[in-house]
Tab-separated table of C-alpha atoms in Angstrom:
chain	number	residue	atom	x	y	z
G	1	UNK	CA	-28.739	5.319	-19.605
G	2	UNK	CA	-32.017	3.085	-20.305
G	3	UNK	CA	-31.652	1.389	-17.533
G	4	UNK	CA	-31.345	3.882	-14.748
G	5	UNK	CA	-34.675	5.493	-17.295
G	6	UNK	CA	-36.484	2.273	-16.949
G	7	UNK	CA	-35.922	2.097	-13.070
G	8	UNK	CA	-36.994	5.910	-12.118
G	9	UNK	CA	-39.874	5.399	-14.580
G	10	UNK	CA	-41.185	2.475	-12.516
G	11	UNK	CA	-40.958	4.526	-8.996
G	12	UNK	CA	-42.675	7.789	-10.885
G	13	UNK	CA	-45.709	5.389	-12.024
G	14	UNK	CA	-46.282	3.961	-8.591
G	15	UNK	CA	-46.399	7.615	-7.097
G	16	UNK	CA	-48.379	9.176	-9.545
G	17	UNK	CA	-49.951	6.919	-11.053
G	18	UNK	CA	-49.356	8.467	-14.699
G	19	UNK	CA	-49.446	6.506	-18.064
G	20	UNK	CA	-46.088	4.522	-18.144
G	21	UNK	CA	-44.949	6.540	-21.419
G	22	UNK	CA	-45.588	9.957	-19.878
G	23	UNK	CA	-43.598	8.417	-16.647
G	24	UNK	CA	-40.750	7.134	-19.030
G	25	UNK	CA	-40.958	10.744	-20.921
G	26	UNK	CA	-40.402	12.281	-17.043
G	27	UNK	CA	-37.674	9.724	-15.868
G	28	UNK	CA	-35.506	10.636	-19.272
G	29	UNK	CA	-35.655	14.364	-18.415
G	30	UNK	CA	-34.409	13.787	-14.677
G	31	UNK	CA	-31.707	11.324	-16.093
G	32	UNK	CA	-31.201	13.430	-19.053
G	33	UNK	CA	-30.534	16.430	-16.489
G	34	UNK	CA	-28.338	14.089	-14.484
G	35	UNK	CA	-26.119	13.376	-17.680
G	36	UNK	CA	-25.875	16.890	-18.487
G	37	UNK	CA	-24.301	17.890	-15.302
G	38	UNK	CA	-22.004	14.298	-14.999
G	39	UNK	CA	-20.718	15.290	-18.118
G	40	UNK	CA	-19.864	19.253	-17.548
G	41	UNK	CA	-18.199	17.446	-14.484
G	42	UNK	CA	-16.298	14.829	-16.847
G	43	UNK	CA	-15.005	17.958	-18.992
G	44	UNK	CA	-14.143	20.297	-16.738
G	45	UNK	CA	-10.099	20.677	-16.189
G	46	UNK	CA	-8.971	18.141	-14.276
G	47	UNK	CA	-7.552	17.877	-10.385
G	48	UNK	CA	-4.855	16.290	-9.591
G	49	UNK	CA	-4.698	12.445	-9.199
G	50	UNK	CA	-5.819	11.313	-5.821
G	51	UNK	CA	-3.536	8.501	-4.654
G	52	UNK	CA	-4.959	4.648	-5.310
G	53	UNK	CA	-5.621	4.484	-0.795
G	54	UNK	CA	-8.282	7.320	-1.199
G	55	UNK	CA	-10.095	6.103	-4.339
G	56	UNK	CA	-13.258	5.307	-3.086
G	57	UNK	CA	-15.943	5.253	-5.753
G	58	UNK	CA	-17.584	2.042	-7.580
G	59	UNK	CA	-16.923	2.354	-11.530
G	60	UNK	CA	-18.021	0.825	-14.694
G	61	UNK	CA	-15.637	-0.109	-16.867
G	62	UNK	CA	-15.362	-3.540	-19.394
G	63	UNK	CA	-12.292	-4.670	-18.005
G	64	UNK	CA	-11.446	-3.116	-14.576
G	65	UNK	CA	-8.649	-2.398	-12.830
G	66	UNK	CA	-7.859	-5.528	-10.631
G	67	UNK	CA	-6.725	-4.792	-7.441
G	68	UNK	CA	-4.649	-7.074	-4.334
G	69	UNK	CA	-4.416	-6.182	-0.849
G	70	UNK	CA	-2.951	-7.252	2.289
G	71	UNK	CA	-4.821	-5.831	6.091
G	72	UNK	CA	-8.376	-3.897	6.569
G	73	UNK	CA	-9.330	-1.698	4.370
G	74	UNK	CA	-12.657	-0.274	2.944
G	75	UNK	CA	-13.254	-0.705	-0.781
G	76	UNK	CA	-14.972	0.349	-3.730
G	77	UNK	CA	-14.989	-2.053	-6.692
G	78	UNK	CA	-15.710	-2.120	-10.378
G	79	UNK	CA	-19.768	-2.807	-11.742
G	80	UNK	CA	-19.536	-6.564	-13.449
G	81	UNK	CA	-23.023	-6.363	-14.282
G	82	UNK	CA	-25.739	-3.074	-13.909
G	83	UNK	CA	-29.186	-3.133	-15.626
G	84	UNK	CA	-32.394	-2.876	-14.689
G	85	UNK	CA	-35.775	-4.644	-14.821
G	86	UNK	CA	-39.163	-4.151	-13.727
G	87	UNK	CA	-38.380	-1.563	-11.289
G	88	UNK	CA	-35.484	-3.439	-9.482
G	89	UNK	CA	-31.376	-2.456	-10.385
G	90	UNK	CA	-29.004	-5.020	-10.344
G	91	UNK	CA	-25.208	-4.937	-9.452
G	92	UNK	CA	-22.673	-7.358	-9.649
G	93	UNK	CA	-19.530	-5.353	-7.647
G	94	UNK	CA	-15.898	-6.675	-8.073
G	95	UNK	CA	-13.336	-5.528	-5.077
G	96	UNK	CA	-10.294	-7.950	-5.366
G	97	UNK	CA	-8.685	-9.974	-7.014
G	98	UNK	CA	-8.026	-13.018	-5.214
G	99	UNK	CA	-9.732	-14.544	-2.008
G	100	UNK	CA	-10.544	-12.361	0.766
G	101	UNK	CA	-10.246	-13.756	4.566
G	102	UNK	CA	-13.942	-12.270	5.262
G	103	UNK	CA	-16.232	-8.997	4.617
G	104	UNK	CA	-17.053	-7.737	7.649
G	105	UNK	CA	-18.776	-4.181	7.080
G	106	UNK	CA	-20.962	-2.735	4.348
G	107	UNK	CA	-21.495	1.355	3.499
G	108	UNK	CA	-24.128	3.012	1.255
G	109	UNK	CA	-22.374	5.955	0.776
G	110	UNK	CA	-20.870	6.995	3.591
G	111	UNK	CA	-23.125	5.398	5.748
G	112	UNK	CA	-22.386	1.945	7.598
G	113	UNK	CA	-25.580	-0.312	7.524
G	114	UNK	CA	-26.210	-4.172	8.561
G	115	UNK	CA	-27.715	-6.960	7.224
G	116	UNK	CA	-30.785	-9.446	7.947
G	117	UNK	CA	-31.096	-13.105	7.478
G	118	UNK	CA	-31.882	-12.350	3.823
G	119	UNK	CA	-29.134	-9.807	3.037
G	120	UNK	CA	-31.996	-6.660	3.257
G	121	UNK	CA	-30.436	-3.624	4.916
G	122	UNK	CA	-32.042	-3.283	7.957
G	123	UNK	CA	-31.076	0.933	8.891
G	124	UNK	CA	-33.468	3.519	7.593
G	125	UNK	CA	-34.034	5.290	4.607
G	126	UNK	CA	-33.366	1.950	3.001
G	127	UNK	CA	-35.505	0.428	5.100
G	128	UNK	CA	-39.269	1.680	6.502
G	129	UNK	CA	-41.130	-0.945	7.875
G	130	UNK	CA	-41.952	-3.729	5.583
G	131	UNK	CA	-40.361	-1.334	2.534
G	132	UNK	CA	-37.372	-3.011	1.534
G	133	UNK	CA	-35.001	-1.125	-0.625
G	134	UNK	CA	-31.316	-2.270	-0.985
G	135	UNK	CA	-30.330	-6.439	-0.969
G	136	UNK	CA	-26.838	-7.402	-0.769
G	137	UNK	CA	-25.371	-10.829	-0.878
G	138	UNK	CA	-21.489	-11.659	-0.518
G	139	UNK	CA	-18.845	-13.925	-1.996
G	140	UNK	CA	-15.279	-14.153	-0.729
G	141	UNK	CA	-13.249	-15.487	-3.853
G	142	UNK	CA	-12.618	-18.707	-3.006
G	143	UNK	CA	-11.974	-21.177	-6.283
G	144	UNK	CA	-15.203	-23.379	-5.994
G	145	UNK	CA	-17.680	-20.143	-5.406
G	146	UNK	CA	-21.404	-20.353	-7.159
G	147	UNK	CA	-22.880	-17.626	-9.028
G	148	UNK	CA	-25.073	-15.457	-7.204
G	149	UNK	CA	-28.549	-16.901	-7.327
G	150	UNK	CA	-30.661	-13.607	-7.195
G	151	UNK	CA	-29.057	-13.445	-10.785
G	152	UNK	CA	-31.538	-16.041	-12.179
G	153	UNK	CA	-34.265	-13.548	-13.230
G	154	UNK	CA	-31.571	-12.169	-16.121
G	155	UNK	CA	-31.551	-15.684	-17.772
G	156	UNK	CA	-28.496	-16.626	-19.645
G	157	UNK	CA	-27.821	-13.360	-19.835
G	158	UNK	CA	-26.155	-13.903	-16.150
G	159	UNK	CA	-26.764	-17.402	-15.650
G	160	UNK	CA	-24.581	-20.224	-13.183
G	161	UNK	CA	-21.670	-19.731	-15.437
G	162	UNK	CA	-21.093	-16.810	-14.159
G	163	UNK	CA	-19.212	-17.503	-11.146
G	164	UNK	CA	-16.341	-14.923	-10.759
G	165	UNK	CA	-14.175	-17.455	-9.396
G	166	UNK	CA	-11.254	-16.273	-7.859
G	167	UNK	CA	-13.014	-12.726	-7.218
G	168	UNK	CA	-14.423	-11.293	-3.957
G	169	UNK	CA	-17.523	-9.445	-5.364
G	170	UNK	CA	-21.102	-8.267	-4.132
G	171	UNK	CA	-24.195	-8.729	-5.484
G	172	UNK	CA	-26.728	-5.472	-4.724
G	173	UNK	CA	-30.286	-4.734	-6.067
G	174	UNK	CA	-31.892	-1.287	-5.469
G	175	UNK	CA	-35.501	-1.249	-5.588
G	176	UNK	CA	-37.152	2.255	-6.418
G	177	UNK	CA	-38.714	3.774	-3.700
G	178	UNK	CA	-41.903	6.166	-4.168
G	179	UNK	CA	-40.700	9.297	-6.209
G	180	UNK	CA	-40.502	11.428	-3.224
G	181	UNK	CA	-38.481	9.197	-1.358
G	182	UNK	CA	-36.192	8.697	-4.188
G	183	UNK	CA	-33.483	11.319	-3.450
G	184	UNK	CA	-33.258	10.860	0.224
G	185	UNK	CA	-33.047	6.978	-0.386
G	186	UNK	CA	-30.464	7.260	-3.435
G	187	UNK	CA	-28.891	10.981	-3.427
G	188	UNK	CA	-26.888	9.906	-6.002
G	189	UNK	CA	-29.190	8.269	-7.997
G	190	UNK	CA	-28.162	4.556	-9.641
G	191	UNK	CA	-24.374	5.483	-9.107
G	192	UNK	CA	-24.932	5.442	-5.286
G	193	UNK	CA	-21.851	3.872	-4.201
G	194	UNK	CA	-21.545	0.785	-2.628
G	195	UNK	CA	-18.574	0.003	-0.315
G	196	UNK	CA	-17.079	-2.761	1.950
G	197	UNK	CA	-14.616	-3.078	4.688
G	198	UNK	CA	-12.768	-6.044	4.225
G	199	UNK	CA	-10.064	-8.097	6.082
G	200	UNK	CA	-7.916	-9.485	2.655
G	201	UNK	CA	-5.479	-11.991	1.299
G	202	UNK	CA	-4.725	-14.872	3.459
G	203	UNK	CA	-0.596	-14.897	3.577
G	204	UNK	CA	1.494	-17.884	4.948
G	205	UNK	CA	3.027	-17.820	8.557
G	206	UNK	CA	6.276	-19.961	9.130
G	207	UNK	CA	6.133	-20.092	12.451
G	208	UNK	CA	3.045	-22.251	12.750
G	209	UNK	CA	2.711	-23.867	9.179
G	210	UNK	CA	-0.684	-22.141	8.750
G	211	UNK	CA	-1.927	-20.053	6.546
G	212	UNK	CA	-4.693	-16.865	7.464
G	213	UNK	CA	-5.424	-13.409	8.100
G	214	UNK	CA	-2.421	-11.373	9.390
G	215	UNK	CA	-1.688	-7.608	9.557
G	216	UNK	CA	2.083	-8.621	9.548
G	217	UNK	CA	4.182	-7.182	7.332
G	218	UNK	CA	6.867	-9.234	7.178
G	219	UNK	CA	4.131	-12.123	6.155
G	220	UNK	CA	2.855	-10.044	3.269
G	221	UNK	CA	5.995	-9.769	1.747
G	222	UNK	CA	7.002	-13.291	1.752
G	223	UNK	CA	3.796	-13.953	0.607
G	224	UNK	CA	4.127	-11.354	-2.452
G	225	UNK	CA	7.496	-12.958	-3.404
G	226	UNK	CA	6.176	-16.211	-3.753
G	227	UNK	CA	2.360	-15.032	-5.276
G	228	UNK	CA	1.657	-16.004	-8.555
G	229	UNK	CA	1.096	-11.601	-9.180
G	230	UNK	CA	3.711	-10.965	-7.685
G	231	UNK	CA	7.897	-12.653	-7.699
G	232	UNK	CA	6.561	-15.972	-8.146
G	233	UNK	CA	9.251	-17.406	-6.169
G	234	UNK	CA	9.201	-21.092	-5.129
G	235	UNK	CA	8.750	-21.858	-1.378
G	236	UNK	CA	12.219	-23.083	-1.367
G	237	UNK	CA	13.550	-19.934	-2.237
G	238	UNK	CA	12.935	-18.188	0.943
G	239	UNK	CA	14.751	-18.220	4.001
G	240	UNK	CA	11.889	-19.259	5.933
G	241	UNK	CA	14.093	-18.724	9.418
G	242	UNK	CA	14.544	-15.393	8.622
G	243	UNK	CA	10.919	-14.274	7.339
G	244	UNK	CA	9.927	-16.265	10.642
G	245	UNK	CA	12.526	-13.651	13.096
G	246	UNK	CA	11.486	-10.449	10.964
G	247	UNK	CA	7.669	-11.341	11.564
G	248	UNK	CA	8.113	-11.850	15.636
G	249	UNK	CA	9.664	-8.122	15.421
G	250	UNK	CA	6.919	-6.938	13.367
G	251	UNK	CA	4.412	-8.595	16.419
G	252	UNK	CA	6.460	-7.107	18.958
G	253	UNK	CA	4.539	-4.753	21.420
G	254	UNK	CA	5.819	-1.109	21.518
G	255	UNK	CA	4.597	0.194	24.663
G	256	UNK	CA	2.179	3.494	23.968
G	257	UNK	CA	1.765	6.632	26.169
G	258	UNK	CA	-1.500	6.703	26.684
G	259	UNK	CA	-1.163	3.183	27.924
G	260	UNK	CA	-1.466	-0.332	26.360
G	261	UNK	CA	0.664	-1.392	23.193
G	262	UNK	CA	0.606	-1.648	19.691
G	263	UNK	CA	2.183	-3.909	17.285
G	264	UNK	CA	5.570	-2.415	16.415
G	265	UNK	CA	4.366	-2.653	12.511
G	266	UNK	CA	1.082	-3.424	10.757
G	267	UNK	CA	0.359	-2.890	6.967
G	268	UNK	CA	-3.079	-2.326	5.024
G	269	UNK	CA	-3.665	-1.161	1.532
G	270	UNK	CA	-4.072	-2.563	-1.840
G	271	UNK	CA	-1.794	-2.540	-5.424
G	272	UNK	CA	-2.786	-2.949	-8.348
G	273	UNK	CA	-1.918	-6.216	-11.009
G	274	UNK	CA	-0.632	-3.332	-13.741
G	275	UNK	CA	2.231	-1.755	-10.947
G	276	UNK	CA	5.888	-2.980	-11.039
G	277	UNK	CA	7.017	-5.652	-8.780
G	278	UNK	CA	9.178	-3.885	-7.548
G	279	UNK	CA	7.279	-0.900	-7.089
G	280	UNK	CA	5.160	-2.877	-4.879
G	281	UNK	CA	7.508	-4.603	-2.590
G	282	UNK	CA	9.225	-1.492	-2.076
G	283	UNK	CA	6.350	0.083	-0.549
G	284	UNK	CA	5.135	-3.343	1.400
G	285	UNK	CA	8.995	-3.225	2.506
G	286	UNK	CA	8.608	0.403	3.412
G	287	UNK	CA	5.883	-0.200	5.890
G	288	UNK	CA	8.340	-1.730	8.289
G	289	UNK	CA	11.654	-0.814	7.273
G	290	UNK	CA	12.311	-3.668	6.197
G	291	UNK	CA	15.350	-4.872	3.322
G	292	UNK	CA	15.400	-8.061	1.261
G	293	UNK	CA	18.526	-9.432	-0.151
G	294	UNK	CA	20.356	-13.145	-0.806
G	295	UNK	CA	22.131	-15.695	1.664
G	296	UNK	CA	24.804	-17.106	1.007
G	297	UNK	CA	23.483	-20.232	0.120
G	298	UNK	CA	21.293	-18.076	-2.553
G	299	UNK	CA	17.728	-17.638	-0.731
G	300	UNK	CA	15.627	-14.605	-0.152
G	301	UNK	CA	16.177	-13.364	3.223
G	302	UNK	CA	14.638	-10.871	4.901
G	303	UNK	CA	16.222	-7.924	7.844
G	304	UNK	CA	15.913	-4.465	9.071
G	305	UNK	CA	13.032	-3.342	11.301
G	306	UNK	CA	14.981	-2.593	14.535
G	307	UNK	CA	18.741	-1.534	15.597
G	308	UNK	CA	21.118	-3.894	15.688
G	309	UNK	CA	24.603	-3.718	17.263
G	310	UNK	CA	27.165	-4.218	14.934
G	311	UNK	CA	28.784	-7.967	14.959
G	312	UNK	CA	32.623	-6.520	13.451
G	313	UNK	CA	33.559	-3.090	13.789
G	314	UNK	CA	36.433	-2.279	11.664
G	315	UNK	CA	39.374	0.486	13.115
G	316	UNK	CA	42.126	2.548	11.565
G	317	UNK	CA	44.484	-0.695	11.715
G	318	UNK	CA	41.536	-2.560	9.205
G	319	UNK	CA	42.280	0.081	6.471
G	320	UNK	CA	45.293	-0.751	4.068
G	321	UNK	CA	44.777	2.379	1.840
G	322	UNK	CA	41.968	4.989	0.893
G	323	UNK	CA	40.959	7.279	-2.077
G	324	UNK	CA	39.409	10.753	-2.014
G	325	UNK	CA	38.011	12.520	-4.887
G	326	UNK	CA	36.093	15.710	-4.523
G	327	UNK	CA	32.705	15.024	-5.668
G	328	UNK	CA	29.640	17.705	-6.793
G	329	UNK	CA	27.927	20.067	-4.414
């Protein structure tokens, strides 16, 4: 809690203009209030679990919860790093595990804002004039990332070590506002959540050899088969012919009534690195009724998605001899 103390206490002195211990003194009786009412909400019988798609909030946690996706989606992330100092909070914000293709949007709260040159958000109440109140800067996940540089003020304490490699994250410093600014600028106080909209893991297409951003379903699943999270299948493995049919009926336009087309399947969500493989390729393989299984010649294959017409039909001269038995209700 000293931290989100030390960075109210800094916005009370520069509106008042108070001794800093009787602003500290004030600052731990509006966090202190703030605890008190987190924590009747923390105790309180709980609701139901809300499914993994409609979690939404950032958390803080040691060791988060790492999370994969294929598609758009928004998403909240876990706090790497949150501490204050000298009236700026930092955040270091983890959202997947894995490279991302590219972050394209950014929400405080529920509210979509843009970025200048410098990362400042440019929309008011985070923004009046040449008051600048919320930074963000960006890293996709890709092996060879840097640390975030705005990090250099905490010292070895978060220093170029610290590179999350391998993690799409966010850097995000709050500055405090003047005190009666400070709810209408942060409603929710230092836990005001920070989200992105993100286009996710890069999957391989055989049909071009190339590998990117798809909303294809049929690419997601080869692509989870053969992840190192997920089958870990070799390359050879897969019936690349068949993955490479299945995908062309996933792209295939469906004609809508209210004119124009739509892909006949797309797919976008996450899972996370704790669920069962095959938990997870059931529902990728759900999202296009789709059905995996082994060729002859002992490769993953992939089928389903549309009606096919039968290639043998078999009559009452095909059957040599039957069984009935009655069976339960």
């Amino acid at each position: 809690m000293s931290f989100a103390v030390g960075w109210l206490a800094t916005a009370i002195t520069a509106t008042l203009g108070v001794s800093a211990n009787i602003a500290n003194a004030a600052a731990q009786i509006i966090v202190g209030v703030g605890v008190s009412v987190a924590s009747n909400a923390l105790f309180r019988p709980r609701s139901p679990n809300m499914p993994r798609q409609e979690f939404r909030s950032t958390l803080n946690q040691a060791s988060g919860e790492r999370l994969r996706g294929y598609g758009r989606m928004k998403l909240a992330g876990t706090r790497a790093f949150w501490n204050s100092k000298d009236g700026i909070l930092y955040q270091v914000i983890v959202f997947h595990h894995g490279q991302v293709h590219a972050i394209d949007r950014f929400f405080v709260g529920d509210d979509e804002v843009t970025l200048d040159g410098a990362g400042w958000v440019k929309e008011e109440p985070y923004r009046d004039g040449d008051d600048t109140l919320i930074r963000m800067a960006t890293r996709v996940g890709t092996p060879g990332q840097t640390a975030f540089e705005e990090m250099a003020v905490w010292g070895q304490a978060w220093d170029e070590r610290y590179r999350l490699r391998g993690l799409a994250c966010l850097y995000v410093e709050f500055v405090a506002p003047e005190l009666e600014r400070y709810s209408e600028v942060f409603p929710e106080g230092p836990n005001t959540t920070i989200r992105i909209e993100a286009r996710m893991s890069r999957v391989y297409d055989p049909r071009t050899g190339t590998t990117g951003y798809s909303e294809n379903p049929a690419l997601a699943i080869r692509d989870y088969l053969t992840h190192p999270d997920g089958y870990r299948l070799s390359a050879d493995q897969i019936d690349d012919a068949s993955f490479a049919a299945f995908a062309n009926i996933c792209d295939q336009i469906v004609p809508l009534k209210s004119g124009g087309g739509e892909a006949r399947y797309r797919l976008g969500g996450v899972y996370s690195l704790q669920d069962d493989p095959k938990d997870v390729l059931a529902r990728l393989m759900a999202t296009c009724d789709g059905d995996v299984y082994l060729t002859a010649e002992g490769k993953v294959a992939i089928r389903g998605g549309v009606w096919r017409a039968p290639t043998v039909q078999l009559g009452p001269d095909d059957i040599l001899a039957f069984d009935m038995q009655e069976g339960a209700n």
